[in-house]
């Protein structure tokens, strides 16, 4: 049951500490840029899984609350618990069916209740011991409840390993691993993790949104790389010129890449 990803030493600090600090003036905007791109895919799947009125939902790592808003306003669920280590960005959401929970999901003492839906997008990949976390989340499902996990996957163009784009993206994953412990290598194992938890109807899918110049995803990567410059260069994979070239490429009409996608895996507790 343990995760098979060897790591080169402990990370220097978790998400929001050495990188992606919530108080950064453009952090909410950065998260929103990616949310905009992935929300249609996420919500289409949640709808297909039957999420609607009467459901009690836990949104783990709720971020700026775009999925929370969809659950409340479009799906019309009964209650949403929106959990994040930093919940300032959720302040504008005002709904009696919303409970905002400022908490660290890795805190073993956490007991948020039981749910018909537990959804976590782009959260587990940033956290330590995510296999254990999948177990804890599965333990909070009501009978018939769904656990839905979305995280990043890469389909790299291995025929162009030395392009500035590829080198910078690879440097980013390495830098994220060594600074905050991000690791996407276990994402394809999520369906197996869900099966190991005894969940039924386990399935998964991948969505790779278009990476087009000036589009929200290009802006997201551009902002992410710009904020990580020292960490990118510290990997030794790129220098300032390569990062500059990669950033220019993101806004150039020549941009043509299959960007990182999102894998969604889900499973259901027996009724
Ligand atoms: C990349 S953002 C994704 C936000 C949102 N799920 C989305 O897809 O738009 C990761 C979110 O997880 C939160 N987060 C990171 N580590 C956390 C932890 N240990 N406990 C709770 N939330 C955490 C961050 O504060 C941030 O809001």
Short mmCIF file of C-alpha atoms and ligand atoms in Angstrom, two decimals:
data_model
loop_
_atom_site.label_atom_id
_atom_site.label_comp_id
_atom_site.label_asym_id
_atom_site.label_seq_id
_atom_site.Cartn_x
_atom_site.Cartn_y
_atom_site.Cartn_z
CA UNK A 1 0.00 0.00 0.00
CA UNK A 2 2.95 2.36 0.29
CA UNK A 3 3.83 4.69 -2.54
CA UNK A 4 6.71 3.61 -4.71
CA UNK A 5 8.35 6.94 -5.42
CA UNK A 6 11.89 7.27 -4.15
CA UNK A 7 12.71 10.83 -3.10
CA UNK A 8 16.03 12.57 -2.82
CA UNK A 9 15.58 13.95 0.69
CA UNK A 10 12.89 15.88 2.50
CA UNK A 11 11.35 18.96 0.89
CA UNK A 12 12.35 22.38 2.21
CA UNK A 13 8.75 23.37 3.07
CA UNK A 14 5.22 22.47 2.08
CA UNK A 15 2.81 24.02 -0.42
CA UNK A 16 2.29 27.70 0.36
CA UNK A 17 5.52 27.97 2.37
CA UNK A 18 8.55 27.89 0.08
CA UNK A 19 6.40 28.32 -3.06
CA UNK A 20 2.89 29.52 -3.99
CA UNK A 21 2.48 31.64 -0.86
CA UNK A 22 -1.23 32.55 -0.54
CA UNK A 23 -0.35 36.17 0.28
CA UNK A 24 1.35 36.69 -3.10
CA UNK A 25 -0.70 39.39 -4.91
CA UNK A 26 -1.21 37.20 -8.01
CA UNK A 27 -1.70 33.78 -6.35
CA UNK A 28 -5.52 33.77 -6.56
CA UNK A 29 -5.30 34.90 -10.20
CA UNK A 30 -2.77 32.12 -10.96
CA UNK A 31 -5.01 29.42 -9.44
CA UNK A 32 -8.06 30.83 -11.22
CA UNK A 33 -6.30 30.70 -14.62
CA UNK A 34 -5.91 26.91 -14.32
CA UNK A 35 -9.33 26.45 -12.70
CA UNK A 36 -10.98 28.17 -15.68
CA UNK A 37 -9.42 25.63 -18.02
CA UNK A 38 -10.18 22.50 -16.01
CA UNK A 39 -13.58 23.40 -14.52
CA UNK A 40 -15.68 22.33 -17.54
CA UNK A 41 -14.02 18.91 -17.52
CA UNK A 42 -14.32 18.51 -13.74
CA UNK A 43 -17.94 19.60 -13.58
CA UNK A 44 -18.98 17.51 -16.59
CA UNK A 45 -17.63 14.43 -14.82
CA UNK A 46 -19.20 15.37 -11.45
CA UNK A 47 -22.54 15.84 -13.18
CA UNK A 48 -22.22 12.50 -15.00
CA UNK A 49 -21.52 10.88 -11.61
CA UNK A 50 -24.89 12.16 -10.40
CA UNK A 51 -23.80 15.02 -8.15
CA UNK A 52 -26.86 17.18 -7.49
CA UNK A 53 -29.48 18.07 -4.88
CA UNK A 54 -29.36 16.24 -1.56
CA UNK A 55 -25.58 15.62 -1.67
CA UNK A 56 -23.17 16.53 1.11
CA UNK A 57 -19.78 17.39 -0.39
CA UNK A 58 -16.20 17.94 0.77
CA UNK A 59 -13.98 20.02 -1.51
CA UNK A 60 -10.38 19.41 -0.45
CA UNK A 61 -7.92 22.23 -1.23
CA UNK A 62 -10.79 24.41 -2.42
CA UNK A 63 -8.47 27.18 -3.72
CA UNK A 64 -10.46 30.09 -5.07
CA UNK A 65 -13.68 28.06 -4.84
CA UNK A 66 -14.67 27.68 -8.49
CA UNK A 67 -15.78 24.06 -7.98
CA UNK A 68 -17.45 24.97 -4.67
CA UNK A 69 -19.45 27.63 -6.49
CA UNK A 70 -20.49 25.14 -9.18
CA UNK A 71 -21.59 22.59 -6.57
CA UNK A 72 -23.72 25.17 -4.78
CA UNK A 73 -25.08 27.26 -7.63
CA UNK A 74 -25.33 24.85 -10.55
CA UNK A 75 -25.49 21.34 -9.08
CA UNK A 76 -27.64 22.60 -6.19
CA UNK A 77 -26.14 20.27 -3.58
CA UNK A 78 -27.29 20.26 0.04
CA UNK A 79 -24.01 21.24 1.71
CA UNK A 80 -20.37 21.91 0.83
CA UNK A 81 -17.49 21.80 3.27
CA UNK A 82 -14.70 23.80 1.57
CA UNK A 83 -11.39 22.86 3.17
CA UNK A 84 -8.10 24.62 2.55
CA UNK A 85 -5.03 25.53 4.56
CA UNK A 86 -5.70 29.09 3.45
CA UNK A 87 -9.33 30.08 2.96
CA UNK A 88 -9.05 33.86 2.41
CA UNK A 89 -9.94 33.47 -1.29
CA UNK A 90 -13.24 31.82 -0.28
CA UNK A 91 -14.42 34.86 1.70
CA UNK A 92 -16.58 36.28 -1.15
CA UNK A 93 -18.63 33.05 -1.23
CA UNK A 94 -21.71 33.62 0.86
CA UNK A 95 -24.16 30.74 1.05
CA UNK A 96 -25.83 29.16 4.08
CA UNK A 97 -25.05 25.71 2.62
CA UNK A 98 -21.28 26.43 2.69
CA UNK A 99 -19.01 25.61 5.63
CA UNK A 100 -15.47 26.93 5.19
CA UNK A 101 -12.93 24.83 7.05
CA UNK A 102 -9.43 26.26 7.46
CA UNK A 103 -7.34 23.16 8.04
CA UNK A 104 -4.37 21.14 6.89
CA UNK A 105 -5.71 18.01 5.21
CA UNK A 106 -2.62 16.07 6.34
CA UNK A 107 -3.55 16.70 10.00
CA UNK A 108 -4.38 13.21 11.25
CA UNK A 109 -6.69 14.64 13.93
CA UNK A 110 -9.04 16.06 11.30
CA UNK A 111 -12.60 14.62 11.41
CA UNK A 112 -14.69 16.68 8.95
CA UNK A 113 -17.64 14.24 8.89
CA UNK A 114 -18.91 11.92 6.18
CA UNK A 115 -19.81 12.81 2.62
CA UNK A 116 -21.59 11.78 -0.58
CA UNK A 117 -18.78 13.41 -2.60
CA UNK A 118 -15.17 14.09 -1.72
CA UNK A 119 -13.32 15.91 -4.48
CA UNK A 120 -9.66 16.98 -4.54
CA UNK A 121 -8.11 18.61 -7.61
CA UNK A 122 -4.41 19.51 -7.93
CA UNK A 123 -3.92 18.96 -4.20
CA UNK A 124 -2.75 15.41 -3.49
CA UNK A 125 0.18 15.72 -5.91
CA UNK A 126 1.61 18.48 -3.72
CA UNK A 127 1.29 16.59 -0.43
CA UNK A 128 3.46 14.07 1.40
CA UNK A 129 2.22 10.50 1.90
CA UNK A 130 -0.66 10.86 -0.55
CA UNK A 131 -1.34 7.13 -0.51
CA UNK A 132 -2.24 7.40 3.19
CA UNK A 133 -4.35 10.45 2.42
CA UNK A 134 -6.38 8.52 -0.18
CA UNK A 135 -7.12 6.02 2.59
CA UNK A 136 -8.24 8.70 5.01
CA UNK A 137 -10.43 10.40 2.38
CA UNK A 138 -12.03 7.05 1.43
CA UNK A 139 -12.79 6.55 5.13
CA UNK A 140 -14.93 9.72 5.13
CA UNK A 141 -17.32 8.45 2.43
CA UNK A 142 -20.93 7.68 3.26
CA UNK A 143 -22.31 4.42 1.82
CA UNK A 144 -22.64 5.07 -1.91
CA UNK A 145 -20.35 8.11 -1.62
CA UNK A 146 -17.85 9.05 -4.35
CA UNK A 147 -14.18 9.92 -4.04
CA UNK A 148 -12.98 11.92 -7.07
CA UNK A 149 -9.30 12.77 -7.47
CA UNK A 150 -7.84 15.03 -10.16
CA UNK A 151 -4.13 15.64 -10.57
CA UNK A 152 -1.60 16.49 -13.26
CA UNK A 153 -0.18 14.06 -15.79
CA UNK A 154 2.43 14.67 -18.46
CA UNK A 155 2.53 13.31 -22.01
CA UNK A 156 5.90 14.78 -22.98
CA UNK A 157 7.16 15.03 -26.54
CA UNK A 158 10.10 12.70 -25.95
CA UNK A 159 11.33 13.35 -29.49
CA UNK A 160 12.20 16.95 -28.52
CA UNK A 161 13.78 16.52 -25.08
CA UNK A 162 16.03 19.57 -25.37
CA UNK A 163 13.50 22.22 -26.40
CA UNK A 164 13.43 25.21 -24.04
CA UNK A 165 9.80 24.37 -23.23
CA UNK A 166 10.57 20.74 -22.32
CA UNK A 167 13.69 21.59 -20.32
CA UNK A 168 11.85 24.28 -18.37
CA UNK A 169 8.83 22.06 -17.71
CA UNK A 170 11.11 19.21 -16.56
CA UNK A 171 13.05 21.66 -14.36
CA UNK A 172 9.75 22.80 -12.89
CA UNK A 173 8.66 19.29 -11.85
CA UNK A 174 12.10 18.65 -10.35
CA UNK A 175 12.10 22.01 -8.52
CA UNK A 176 8.57 21.41 -7.21
CA UNK A 177 9.64 18.03 -5.90
CA UNK A 178 12.71 19.37 -4.11
CA UNK A 179 11.03 22.50 -2.71
CA UNK A 180 7.51 21.44 -1.71
CA UNK A 181 7.50 17.70 -2.40
CA UNK A 182 5.21 17.73 -5.46
CA UNK A 183 5.25 14.42 -7.29
CA UNK A 184 3.00 13.46 -10.19
CA UNK A 185 4.52 10.01 -10.73
CA UNK A 186 1.82 8.30 -8.64
CA UNK A 187 -1.14 9.91 -10.44
CA UNK A 188 -1.63 6.99 -12.91
CA UNK A 189 -1.83 4.72 -9.83
CA UNK A 190 -4.89 6.48 -8.40
CA UNK A 191 -7.43 4.00 -9.87
CA UNK A 192 -5.49 1.18 -8.19
CA UNK A 193 -5.35 3.10 -4.90
CA UNK A 194 -9.15 3.51 -5.05
CA UNK A 195 -9.65 -0.19 -5.75
CA UNK A 196 -7.32 -1.07 -2.87
CA UNK A 197 -9.63 0.99 -0.63
CA UNK A 198 -12.48 -1.35 -1.57
CA UNK A 199 -14.27 1.23 -3.70
CA UNK A 200 -16.53 0.08 -6.56
CA UNK A 201 -17.12 1.42 -10.07
CA UNK A 202 -13.55 2.71 -10.25
CA UNK A 203 -12.66 4.47 -13.51
CA UNK A 204 -10.36 7.21 -14.78
CA UNK A 205 -9.88 9.58 -17.68
CA UNK A 206 -7.40 12.21 -18.89
CA UNK A 207 -8.04 15.67 -20.27
CA UNK A 208 -5.29 17.66 -22.00
CA UNK A 209 -6.51 21.20 -22.59
CA UNK A 210 -5.10 23.17 -25.51
CA UNK A 211 -2.02 25.24 -24.73
CA UNK A 212 -2.46 28.28 -26.95
CA UNK A 213 -0.59 31.61 -26.90
CA UNK A 214 -2.26 34.10 -24.58
CA UNK A 215 -4.72 31.46 -23.35
CA UNK A 216 -5.35 30.89 -19.63
CA UNK A 217 -3.12 27.84 -19.47
CA UNK A 218 -0.19 29.64 -21.12
CA UNK A 219 -0.69 32.47 -18.62
CA UNK A 220 -0.77 29.95 -15.76
CA UNK A 221 2.55 28.34 -16.78
CA UNK A 222 4.09 31.70 -17.52
CA UNK A 223 3.19 33.01 -14.05
CA UNK A 224 4.26 29.74 -12.41
CA UNK A 225 7.66 29.66 -14.15
CA UNK A 226 8.30 33.38 -13.59
CA UNK A 227 7.68 32.97 -9.87
CA UNK A 228 9.96 29.89 -9.73
CA UNK A 229 12.95 31.25 -11.67
CA UNK A 230 15.59 30.79 -8.92
CA UNK A 231 14.30 27.27 -8.14
CA UNK A 232 14.28 26.37 -11.87
CA UNK A 233 17.88 27.47 -12.33
CA UNK A 234 18.92 25.72 -9.10
CA UNK A 235 18.03 22.37 -10.69
CA UNK A 236 20.96 22.81 -13.11
CA UNK A 237 18.67 21.79 -16.00
CA UNK A 238 18.11 25.36 -17.27
CA UNK A 239 19.80 28.74 -17.13
CA UNK A 240 18.23 32.20 -17.28
CA UNK A 241 18.37 32.24 -21.12
CA UNK A 242 16.52 28.93 -21.48
CA UNK A 243 13.78 30.07 -19.07
CA UNK A 244 13.51 33.35 -20.98
CA UNK A 245 13.19 31.45 -24.29
CA UNK A 246 10.54 29.13 -22.79
CA UNK A 247 8.55 32.10 -21.45
CA UNK A 248 8.71 33.88 -24.83
CA UNK A 249 7.56 30.66 -26.53
CA UNK A 250 4.45 30.51 -24.31
CA UNK A 251 3.23 33.78 -25.78
CA UNK A 252 4.48 33.26 -29.33
CA UNK A 253 2.30 32.17 -32.27
CA UNK A 254 4.74 29.24 -32.72
CA UNK A 255 3.47 27.66 -29.50
CA UNK A 256 2.40 24.08 -30.24
CA UNK A 257 2.62 21.61 -27.35
CA UNK A 258 0.50 19.00 -25.68
CA UNK A 259 0.58 20.63 -22.26
CA UNK A 260 0.23 18.78 -18.96
CA UNK A 261 -3.20 17.26 -18.59
CA UNK A 262 -5.39 16.29 -15.69
CA UNK A 263 -6.17 12.69 -14.84
CA UNK A 264 -9.41 12.19 -12.95
CA UNK A 265 -10.01 8.94 -11.09
CA UNK A 266 -13.10 8.08 -9.10
CA UNK A 267 -14.60 5.28 -7.08
CA UNK A 268 -17.67 4.66 -4.97
CA UNK A 269 -18.17 3.24 -1.48
CA UNK A 270 -20.57 0.30 -1.47
CA UNK A 271 -24.14 1.32 -0.59
C1 LIG B 1 -3.03 24.15 -7.00
S1 LIG B 1 -4.21 24.72 -5.86
C2 LIG B 1 -5.69 23.94 -6.48
C3 LIG B 1 -6.93 24.66 -6.03
C4 LIG B 1 -8.26 24.04 -6.50
N1 LIG B 1 -8.41 22.68 -6.01
C5 LIG B 1 -8.36 24.07 -8.01
O1 LIG B 1 -8.22 23.02 -8.65
O2 LIG B 1 -8.58 25.17 -8.56
C6 LIG B 1 -3.88 23.77 -4.41
C7 LIG B 1 -4.75 24.17 -3.23
O3 LIG B 1 -4.55 23.23 -2.17
C8 LIG B 1 -4.36 23.93 -0.97
N2 LIG B 1 -3.51 23.11 -0.10
C9 LIG B 1 -2.21 22.81 -0.27
N3 LIG B 1 -1.76 22.05 0.74
C10 LIG B 1 -2.81 21.87 1.57
C11 LIG B 1 -2.99 21.17 2.81
N4 LIG B 1 -1.97 20.50 3.36
N5 LIG B 1 -4.19 21.18 3.41
C12 LIG B 1 -5.23 21.86 2.83
N6 LIG B 1 -5.13 22.55 1.67
C13 LIG B 1 -3.94 22.55 1.05
C14 LIG B 1 -3.69 25.24 -1.36
O4 LIG B 1 -3.86 26.23 -0.37
C15 LIG B 1 -4.42 25.55 -2.67
O5 LIG B 1 -5.60 26.27 -2.45
#
